[in-house]
């Protein structure tokens, strides 16, 4: 017989369902990743993040990621070409209008191919950076574990260790 383990719950569970966000690490031919600075007027205003946004009802995370790249950066991405990198979960920041905090899950995908040149349609700025420099940016709390997951993904998939030949 299998014994069930009880997992701790949040002392004040969120009322609203978890917010699911799909984000994308665009990686260019030199291995640089595109980072996006949030609008100053928004929650986490002025902080850097991986571009992306909320997954809408009836939408897959990959389709949401592709839609968000079109909206935020004016580029087209094939959802089937997205590679899962990692995820982070936590709680949202309560809104300034008195909204409550809720559970948040961010899924990070990598994209090496897209159509079009990224243009800033939303936000304050964008920058192409070496992935190892991303953790030094001022970012929302959940972007730090995503940056660490991206570095591990890049090291494994873009720069795999040499195979020793005999």
mmCIF file with all atom_site columns, C-alpha atoms in Angstrom:
data_model
loop_
_atom_site.group_PDB
_atom_site.id
_atom_site.type_symbol
_atom_site.label_atom_id
_atom_site.label_alt_id
_atom_site.label_comp_id
_atom_site.label_asym_id
_atom_site.label_entity_id
_atom_site.label_seq_id
_atom_site.pdbx_PDB_ins_code
_atom_site.Cartn_x
_atom_site.Cartn_y
_atom_site.Cartn_z
_atom_site.occupancy
_atom_site.B_iso_or_equiv
_atom_site.pdbx_formal_charge
_atom_site.auth_seq_id
_atom_site.auth_comp_id
_atom_site.auth_asym_id
_atom_site.auth_atom_id
_atom_site.pdbx_PDB_model_num
ATOM 1   C CA . UNK A 1 1   ? 0.000  0.000  0.000   1.00 0.00 ? 1   UNK A CA 1
ATOM 2   C CA . UNK A 1 2   ? 1.290  3.443  -0.935  1.00 0.00 ? 2   UNK A CA 1
ATOM 3   C CA . UNK A 1 3   ? 1.248  6.019  1.810   1.00 0.00 ? 3   UNK A CA 1
ATOM 4   C CA . UNK A 1 4   ? 0.145  9.473  0.721   1.00 0.00 ? 4   UNK A CA 1
ATOM 5   C CA . UNK A 1 5   ? 2.239  12.401 1.770   1.00 0.00 ? 5   UNK A CA 1
ATOM 6   C CA . UNK A 1 6   ? 0.564  15.607 2.783   1.00 0.00 ? 6   UNK A CA 1
ATOM 7   C CA . UNK A 1 7   ? 2.121  18.635 1.196   1.00 0.00 ? 7   UNK A CA 1
ATOM 8   C CA . UNK A 1 8   ? 2.025  21.966 2.942   1.00 0.00 ? 8   UNK A CA 1
ATOM 9   C CA . UNK A 1 9   ? -0.436 24.467 1.581   1.00 0.00 ? 9   UNK A CA 1
ATOM 10  C CA . UNK A 1 10  ? -0.140 28.218 1.456   1.00 0.00 ? 10  UNK A CA 1
ATOM 11  C CA . UNK A 1 11  ? -1.444 29.590 4.793   1.00 0.00 ? 11  UNK A CA 1
ATOM 12  C CA . UNK A 1 12  ? -3.860 31.859 2.920   1.00 0.00 ? 12  UNK A CA 1
ATOM 13  C CA . UNK A 1 13  ? -4.534 30.065 -0.392  1.00 0.00 ? 13  UNK A CA 1
ATOM 14  C CA . UNK A 1 14  ? -5.205 32.339 -3.359  1.00 0.00 ? 14  UNK A CA 1
ATOM 15  C CA . UNK A 1 15  ? -8.849 32.565 -4.397  1.00 0.00 ? 15  UNK A CA 1
ATOM 16  C CA . UNK A 1 16  ? -8.200 33.084 -8.096  1.00 0.00 ? 16  UNK A CA 1
ATOM 17  C CA . UNK A 1 17  ? -6.803 30.306 -10.283 1.00 0.00 ? 17  UNK A CA 1
ATOM 18  C CA . UNK A 1 18  ? -3.082 30.382 -10.999 1.00 0.00 ? 18  UNK A CA 1
ATOM 19  C CA . UNK A 1 19  ? -1.928 32.878 -13.592 1.00 0.00 ? 19  UNK A CA 1
ATOM 20  C CA . UNK A 1 20  ? 0.005  31.109 -16.361 1.00 0.00 ? 20  UNK A CA 1
ATOM 21  C CA . UNK A 1 21  ? 2.575  33.149 -18.295 1.00 0.00 ? 21  UNK A CA 1
ATOM 22  C CA . UNK A 1 22  ? 4.602  32.047 -21.324 1.00 0.00 ? 22  UNK A CA 1
ATOM 23  C CA . UNK A 1 23  ? 7.960  33.786 -21.852 1.00 0.00 ? 23  UNK A CA 1
ATOM 24  C CA . UNK A 1 24  ? 10.566 33.412 -24.583 1.00 0.00 ? 24  UNK A CA 1
ATOM 25  C CA . UNK A 1 25  ? 14.343 33.656 -24.609 1.00 0.00 ? 25  UNK A CA 1
ATOM 26  C CA . UNK A 1 26  ? 15.133 34.692 -28.179 1.00 0.00 ? 26  UNK A CA 1
ATOM 27  C CA . UNK A 1 27  ? 18.679 33.528 -28.897 1.00 0.00 ? 27  UNK A CA 1
ATOM 28  C CA . UNK A 1 28  ? 20.538 35.005 -31.856 1.00 0.00 ? 28  UNK A CA 1
ATOM 29  C CA . UNK A 1 29  ? 23.333 33.460 -33.932 1.00 0.00 ? 29  UNK A CA 1
ATOM 30  C CA . UNK A 1 30  ? 26.003 34.690 -31.493 1.00 0.00 ? 30  UNK A CA 1
ATOM 31  C CA . UNK A 1 31  ? 24.242 33.079 -28.528 1.00 0.00 ? 31  UNK A CA 1
ATOM 32  C CA . UNK A 1 32  ? 22.915 36.395 -27.137 1.00 0.00 ? 32  UNK A CA 1
ATOM 33  C CA . UNK A 1 33  ? 19.475 36.542 -25.547 1.00 0.00 ? 33  UNK A CA 1
ATOM 34  C CA . UNK A 1 34  ? 16.966 39.357 -25.967 1.00 0.00 ? 34  UNK A CA 1
ATOM 35  C CA . UNK A 1 35  ? 15.817 40.959 -22.717 1.00 0.00 ? 35  UNK A CA 1
ATOM 36  C CA . UNK A 1 36  ? 12.907 43.370 -22.459 1.00 0.00 ? 36  UNK A CA 1
ATOM 37  C CA . UNK A 1 37  ? 12.459 46.247 -19.980 1.00 0.00 ? 37  UNK A CA 1
ATOM 38  C CA . UNK A 1 38  ? 8.948  46.563 -18.558 1.00 0.00 ? 38  UNK A CA 1
ATOM 39  C CA . UNK A 1 39  ? 7.041  49.847 -18.996 1.00 0.00 ? 39  UNK A CA 1
ATOM 40  C CA . UNK A 1 40  ? 7.699  52.179 -16.058 1.00 0.00 ? 40  UNK A CA 1
ATOM 41  C CA . UNK A 1 41  ? 3.941  52.537 -15.451 1.00 0.00 ? 41  UNK A CA 1
ATOM 42  C CA . UNK A 1 42  ? 3.376  48.772 -14.963 1.00 0.00 ? 42  UNK A CA 1
ATOM 43  C CA . UNK A 1 43  ? 3.860  46.386 -12.052 1.00 0.00 ? 43  UNK A CA 1
ATOM 44  C CA . UNK A 1 44  ? 7.634  45.789 -11.829 1.00 0.00 ? 44  UNK A CA 1
ATOM 45  C CA . UNK A 1 45  ? 8.043  48.931 -13.951 1.00 0.00 ? 45  UNK A CA 1
ATOM 46  C CA . UNK A 1 46  ? 11.558 49.438 -15.322 1.00 0.00 ? 46  UNK A CA 1
ATOM 47  C CA . UNK A 1 47  ? 12.706 45.899 -14.480 1.00 0.00 ? 47  UNK A CA 1
ATOM 48  C CA . UNK A 1 48  ? 14.110 43.583 -17.143 1.00 0.00 ? 48  UNK A CA 1
ATOM 49  C CA . UNK A 1 49  ? 12.390 40.336 -18.135 1.00 0.00 ? 49  UNK A CA 1
ATOM 50  C CA . UNK A 1 50  ? 12.085 37.703 -20.805 1.00 0.00 ? 50  UNK A CA 1
ATOM 51  C CA . UNK A 1 51  ? 9.387  38.918 -23.227 1.00 0.00 ? 51  UNK A CA 1
ATOM 52  C CA . UNK A 1 52  ? 6.050  37.143 -22.983 1.00 0.00 ? 52  UNK A CA 1
ATOM 53  C CA . UNK A 1 53  ? 2.662  37.327 -21.368 1.00 0.00 ? 53  UNK A CA 1
ATOM 54  C CA . UNK A 1 54  ? -0.462 35.665 -20.083 1.00 0.00 ? 54  UNK A CA 1
ATOM 55  C CA . UNK A 1 55  ? -1.807 32.456 -21.575 1.00 0.00 ? 55  UNK A CA 1
ATOM 56  C CA . UNK A 1 56  ? -5.403 33.178 -22.558 1.00 0.00 ? 56  UNK A CA 1
ATOM 57  C CA . UNK A 1 57  ? -8.307 30.743 -22.096 1.00 0.00 ? 57  UNK A CA 1
ATOM 58  C CA . UNK A 1 58  ? -8.263 28.019 -24.762 1.00 0.00 ? 58  UNK A CA 1
ATOM 59  C CA . UNK A 1 59  ? -4.679 28.866 -25.789 1.00 0.00 ? 59  UNK A CA 1
ATOM 60  C CA . UNK A 1 60  ? -1.649 26.590 -25.445 1.00 0.00 ? 60  UNK A CA 1
ATOM 61  C CA . UNK A 1 61  ? 1.428  28.115 -23.764 1.00 0.00 ? 61  UNK A CA 1
ATOM 62  C CA . UNK A 1 62  ? 3.334  27.797 -27.051 1.00 0.00 ? 62  UNK A CA 1
ATOM 63  C CA . UNK A 1 63  ? 0.600  29.621 -28.984 1.00 0.00 ? 63  UNK A CA 1
ATOM 64  C CA . UNK A 1 64  ? 0.532  32.312 -26.292 1.00 0.00 ? 64  UNK A CA 1
ATOM 65  C CA . UNK A 1 65  ? 4.302  32.721 -26.550 1.00 0.00 ? 65  UNK A CA 1
ATOM 66  C CA . UNK A 1 66  ? 4.081  33.138 -30.330 1.00 0.00 ? 66  UNK A CA 1
ATOM 67  C CA . UNK A 1 67  ? 1.203  35.632 -29.997 1.00 0.00 ? 67  UNK A CA 1
ATOM 68  C CA . UNK A 1 68  ? 3.074  37.653 -27.383 1.00 0.00 ? 68  UNK A CA 1
ATOM 69  C CA . UNK A 1 69  ? 6.207  37.825 -29.567 1.00 0.00 ? 69  UNK A CA 1
ATOM 70  C CA . UNK A 1 70  ? 4.086  39.215 -32.409 1.00 0.00 ? 70  UNK A CA 1
ATOM 71  C CA . UNK A 1 71  ? 2.439  41.782 -30.090 1.00 0.00 ? 71  UNK A CA 1
ATOM 72  C CA . UNK A 1 72  ? 5.531  42.862 -28.141 1.00 0.00 ? 72  UNK A CA 1
ATOM 73  C CA . UNK A 1 73  ? 8.278  42.540 -30.749 1.00 0.00 ? 73  UNK A CA 1
ATOM 74  C CA . UNK A 1 74  ? 6.569  42.276 -34.148 1.00 0.00 ? 74  UNK A CA 1
ATOM 75  C CA . UNK A 1 75  ? 8.115  38.895 -34.989 1.00 0.00 ? 75  UNK A CA 1
ATOM 76  C CA . UNK A 1 76  ? 6.597  35.564 -36.045 1.00 0.00 ? 76  UNK A CA 1
ATOM 77  C CA . UNK A 1 77  ? 7.557  32.344 -34.284 1.00 0.00 ? 77  UNK A CA 1
ATOM 78  C CA . UNK A 1 78  ? 6.367  28.848 -35.085 1.00 0.00 ? 78  UNK A CA 1
ATOM 79  C CA . UNK A 1 79  ? 5.005  27.517 -31.763 1.00 0.00 ? 79  UNK A CA 1
ATOM 80  C CA . UNK A 1 80  ? 6.280  24.028 -32.680 1.00 0.00 ? 80  UNK A CA 1
ATOM 81  C CA . UNK A 1 81  ? 9.854  25.387 -32.835 1.00 0.00 ? 81  UNK A CA 1
ATOM 82  C CA . UNK A 1 82  ? 9.866  26.554 -29.204 1.00 0.00 ? 82  UNK A CA 1
ATOM 83  C CA . UNK A 1 83  ? 12.101 24.555 -26.843 1.00 0.00 ? 83  UNK A CA 1
ATOM 84  C CA . UNK A 1 84  ? 11.076 24.273 -23.178 1.00 0.00 ? 84  UNK A CA 1
ATOM 85  C CA . UNK A 1 85  ? 13.771 25.669 -20.883 1.00 0.00 ? 85  UNK A CA 1
ATOM 86  C CA . UNK A 1 86  ? 12.219 25.754 -17.417 1.00 0.00 ? 86  UNK A CA 1
ATOM 87  C CA . UNK A 1 87  ? 9.596  27.303 -15.186 1.00 0.00 ? 87  UNK A CA 1
ATOM 88  C CA . UNK A 1 88  ? 9.290  29.357 -12.034 1.00 0.00 ? 88  UNK A CA 1
ATOM 89  C CA . UNK A 1 89  ? 6.372  29.708 -9.647  1.00 0.00 ? 89  UNK A CA 1
ATOM 90  C CA . UNK A 1 90  ? 5.452  32.072 -6.866  1.00 0.00 ? 90  UNK A CA 1
ATOM 91  C CA . UNK A 1 91  ? 2.871  34.695 -6.030  1.00 0.00 ? 91  UNK A CA 1
ATOM 92  C CA . UNK A 1 92  ? 1.929  37.804 -7.966  1.00 0.00 ? 92  UNK A CA 1
ATOM 93  C CA . UNK A 1 93  ? 2.427  41.246 -6.490  1.00 0.00 ? 93  UNK A CA 1
ATOM 94  C CA . UNK A 1 94  ? -0.912 42.677 -5.281  1.00 0.00 ? 94  UNK A CA 1
ATOM 95  C CA . UNK A 1 95  ? -2.113 45.389 -7.654  1.00 0.00 ? 95  UNK A CA 1
ATOM 96  C CA . UNK A 1 96  ? -2.118 49.042 -6.678  1.00 0.00 ? 96  UNK A CA 1
ATOM 97  C CA . UNK A 1 97  ? -5.910 48.994 -7.080  1.00 0.00 ? 97  UNK A CA 1
ATOM 98  C CA . UNK A 1 98  ? -6.265 46.652 -4.111  1.00 0.00 ? 98  UNK A CA 1
ATOM 99  C CA . UNK A 1 99  ? -6.302 43.347 -5.961  1.00 0.00 ? 99  UNK A CA 1
ATOM 100 C CA . UNK A 1 100 ? -5.130 40.302 -4.076  1.00 0.00 ? 100 UNK A CA 1
ATOM 101 C CA . UNK A 1 101 ? -2.056 38.220 -4.734  1.00 0.00 ? 101 UNK A CA 1
ATOM 102 C CA . UNK A 1 102 ? -2.454 34.982 -6.687  1.00 0.00 ? 102 UNK A CA 1
ATOM 103 C CA . UNK A 1 103 ? -0.362 32.015 -7.720  1.00 0.00 ? 103 UNK A CA 1
ATOM 104 C CA . UNK A 1 104 ? 1.846  32.636 -10.763 1.00 0.00 ? 104 UNK A CA 1
ATOM 105 C CA . UNK A 1 105 ? 3.628  30.130 -13.012 1.00 0.00 ? 105 UNK A CA 1
ATOM 106 C CA . UNK A 1 106 ? 6.016  31.342 -15.726 1.00 0.00 ? 106 UNK A CA 1
ATOM 107 C CA . UNK A 1 107 ? 7.051  28.904 -18.458 1.00 0.00 ? 107 UNK A CA 1
ATOM 108 C CA . UNK A 1 108 ? 10.254 29.818 -20.314 1.00 0.00 ? 108 UNK A CA 1
ATOM 109 C CA . UNK A 1 109 ? 10.901 28.672 -23.879 1.00 0.00 ? 109 UNK A CA 1
ATOM 110 C CA . UNK A 1 110 ? 13.942 29.214 -26.104 1.00 0.00 ? 110 UNK A CA 1
ATOM 111 C CA . UNK A 1 111 ? 13.635 30.262 -29.732 1.00 0.00 ? 111 UNK A CA 1
ATOM 112 C CA . UNK A 1 112 ? 16.509 30.185 -32.205 1.00 0.00 ? 112 UNK A CA 1
ATOM 113 C CA . UNK A 1 113 ? 14.434 30.943 -35.313 1.00 0.00 ? 113 UNK A CA 1
ATOM 114 C CA . UNK A 1 114 ? 11.864 33.614 -36.039 1.00 0.00 ? 114 UNK A CA 1
ATOM 115 C CA . UNK A 1 115 ? 10.716 35.774 -38.911 1.00 0.00 ? 115 UNK A CA 1
ATOM 116 C CA . UNK A 1 116 ? 11.265 39.524 -38.776 1.00 0.00 ? 116 UNK A CA 1
ATOM 117 C CA . UNK A 1 117 ? 13.556 41.811 -36.825 1.00 0.00 ? 117 UNK A CA 1
ATOM 118 C CA . UNK A 1 118 ? 12.541 42.338 -33.176 1.00 0.00 ? 118 UNK A CA 1
ATOM 119 C CA . UNK A 1 119 ? 11.178 45.861 -32.702 1.00 0.00 ? 119 UNK A CA 1
ATOM 120 C CA . UNK A 1 120 ? 10.133 47.359 -29.381 1.00 0.00 ? 120 UNK A CA 1
ATOM 121 C CA . UNK A 1 121 ? 6.310  47.615 -29.525 1.00 0.00 ? 121 UNK A CA 1
ATOM 122 C CA . UNK A 1 122 ? 5.793  47.566 -25.745 1.00 0.00 ? 122 UNK A CA 1
ATOM 123 C CA . UNK A 1 123 ? 8.101  48.431 -22.871 1.00 0.00 ? 123 UNK A CA 1
ATOM 124 C CA . UNK A 1 124 ? 10.976 50.838 -22.344 1.00 0.00 ? 124 UNK A CA 1
ATOM 125 C CA . UNK A 1 125 ? 13.948 49.108 -23.965 1.00 0.00 ? 125 UNK A CA 1
ATOM 126 C CA . UNK A 1 126 ? 15.378 45.836 -25.215 1.00 0.00 ? 126 UNK A CA 1
ATOM 127 C CA . UNK A 1 127 ? 18.931 44.526 -25.238 1.00 0.00 ? 127 UNK A CA 1
ATOM 128 C CA . UNK A 1 128 ? 20.837 41.516 -26.604 1.00 0.00 ? 128 UNK A CA 1
ATOM 129 C CA . UNK A 1 129 ? 23.016 40.079 -23.829 1.00 0.00 ? 129 UNK A CA 1
ATOM 130 C CA . UNK A 1 130 ? 25.293 37.157 -23.162 1.00 0.00 ? 130 UNK A CA 1
ATOM 131 C CA . UNK A 1 131 ? 23.091 34.772 -21.105 1.00 0.00 ? 131 UNK A CA 1
ATOM 132 C CA . UNK A 1 132 ? 25.649 34.839 -18.264 1.00 0.00 ? 132 UNK A CA 1
ATOM 133 C CA . UNK A 1 133 ? 25.034 38.597 -17.865 1.00 0.00 ? 133 UNK A CA 1
ATOM 134 C CA . UNK A 1 134 ? 21.255 38.259 -17.499 1.00 0.00 ? 134 UNK A CA 1
ATOM 135 C CA . UNK A 1 135 ? 21.274 37.453 -13.723 1.00 0.00 ? 135 UNK A CA 1
ATOM 136 C CA . UNK A 1 136 ? 23.025 40.795 -13.074 1.00 0.00 ? 136 UNK A CA 1
ATOM 137 C CA . UNK A 1 137 ? 19.988 42.710 -14.376 1.00 0.00 ? 137 UNK A CA 1
ATOM 138 C CA . UNK A 1 138 ? 17.330 44.163 -12.093 1.00 0.00 ? 138 UNK A CA 1
ATOM 139 C CA . UNK A 1 139 ? 14.466 41.706 -12.708 1.00 0.00 ? 139 UNK A CA 1
ATOM 140 C CA . UNK A 1 140 ? 11.245 40.512 -11.063 1.00 0.00 ? 140 UNK A CA 1
ATOM 141 C CA . UNK A 1 141 ? 11.987 37.776 -8.518  1.00 0.00 ? 141 UNK A CA 1
ATOM 142 C CA . UNK A 1 142 ? 10.793 34.852 -10.668 1.00 0.00 ? 142 UNK A CA 1
ATOM 143 C CA . UNK A 1 143 ? 13.031 35.808 -13.590 1.00 0.00 ? 143 UNK A CA 1
ATOM 144 C CA . UNK A 1 144 ? 16.196 34.901 -11.637 1.00 0.00 ? 144 UNK A CA 1
ATOM 145 C CA . UNK A 1 145 ? 15.535 31.135 -11.562 1.00 0.00 ? 145 UNK A CA 1
ATOM 146 C CA . UNK A 1 146 ? 14.511 31.383 -15.231 1.00 0.00 ? 146 UNK A CA 1
ATOM 147 C CA . UNK A 1 147 ? 17.856 33.050 -16.032 1.00 0.00 ? 147 UNK A CA 1
ATOM 148 C CA . UNK A 1 148 ? 19.682 30.213 -14.246 1.00 0.00 ? 148 UNK A CA 1
ATOM 149 C CA . UNK A 1 149 ? 17.656 27.631 -16.194 1.00 0.00 ? 149 UNK A CA 1
ATOM 150 C CA . UNK A 1 150 ? 18.476 29.436 -19.441 1.00 0.00 ? 150 UNK A CA 1
ATOM 151 C CA . UNK A 1 151 ? 22.211 29.422 -18.716 1.00 0.00 ? 151 UNK A CA 1
ATOM 152 C CA . UNK A 1 152 ? 22.085 25.671 -18.049 1.00 0.00 ? 152 UNK A CA 1
ATOM 153 C CA . UNK A 1 153 ? 20.030 25.124 -21.229 1.00 0.00 ? 153 UNK A CA 1
ATOM 154 C CA . UNK A 1 154 ? 22.428 27.210 -23.346 1.00 0.00 ? 154 UNK A CA 1
ATOM 155 C CA . UNK A 1 155 ? 25.489 25.421 -21.967 1.00 0.00 ? 155 UNK A CA 1
ATOM 156 C CA . UNK A 1 156 ? 23.931 22.032 -22.676 1.00 0.00 ? 156 UNK A CA 1
ATOM 157 C CA . UNK A 1 157 ? 22.326 22.752 -26.057 1.00 0.00 ? 157 UNK A CA 1
ATOM 158 C CA . UNK A 1 158 ? 24.439 25.447 -27.690 1.00 0.00 ? 158 UNK A CA 1
ATOM 159 C CA . UNK A 1 159 ? 27.854 24.724 -26.241 1.00 0.00 ? 159 UNK A CA 1
ATOM 160 C CA . UNK A 1 160 ? 27.862 21.043 -25.259 1.00 0.00 ? 160 UNK A CA 1
ATOM 161 C CA . UNK A 1 161 ? 31.048 19.700 -23.710 1.00 0.00 ? 161 UNK A CA 1
ATOM 162 C CA . UNK A 1 162 ? 33.504 18.231 -26.197 1.00 0.00 ? 162 UNK A CA 1
ATOM 163 C CA . UNK A 1 163 ? 33.388 14.517 -26.604 1.00 0.00 ? 163 UNK A CA 1
ATOM 164 C CA . UNK A 1 164 ? 36.731 13.050 -25.740 1.00 0.00 ? 164 UNK A CA 1
ATOM 165 C CA . UNK A 1 165 ? 38.010 10.973 -28.640 1.00 0.00 ? 165 UNK A CA 1
ATOM 166 C CA . UNK A 1 166 ? 40.448 8.105  -28.267 1.00 0.00 ? 166 UNK A CA 1
#
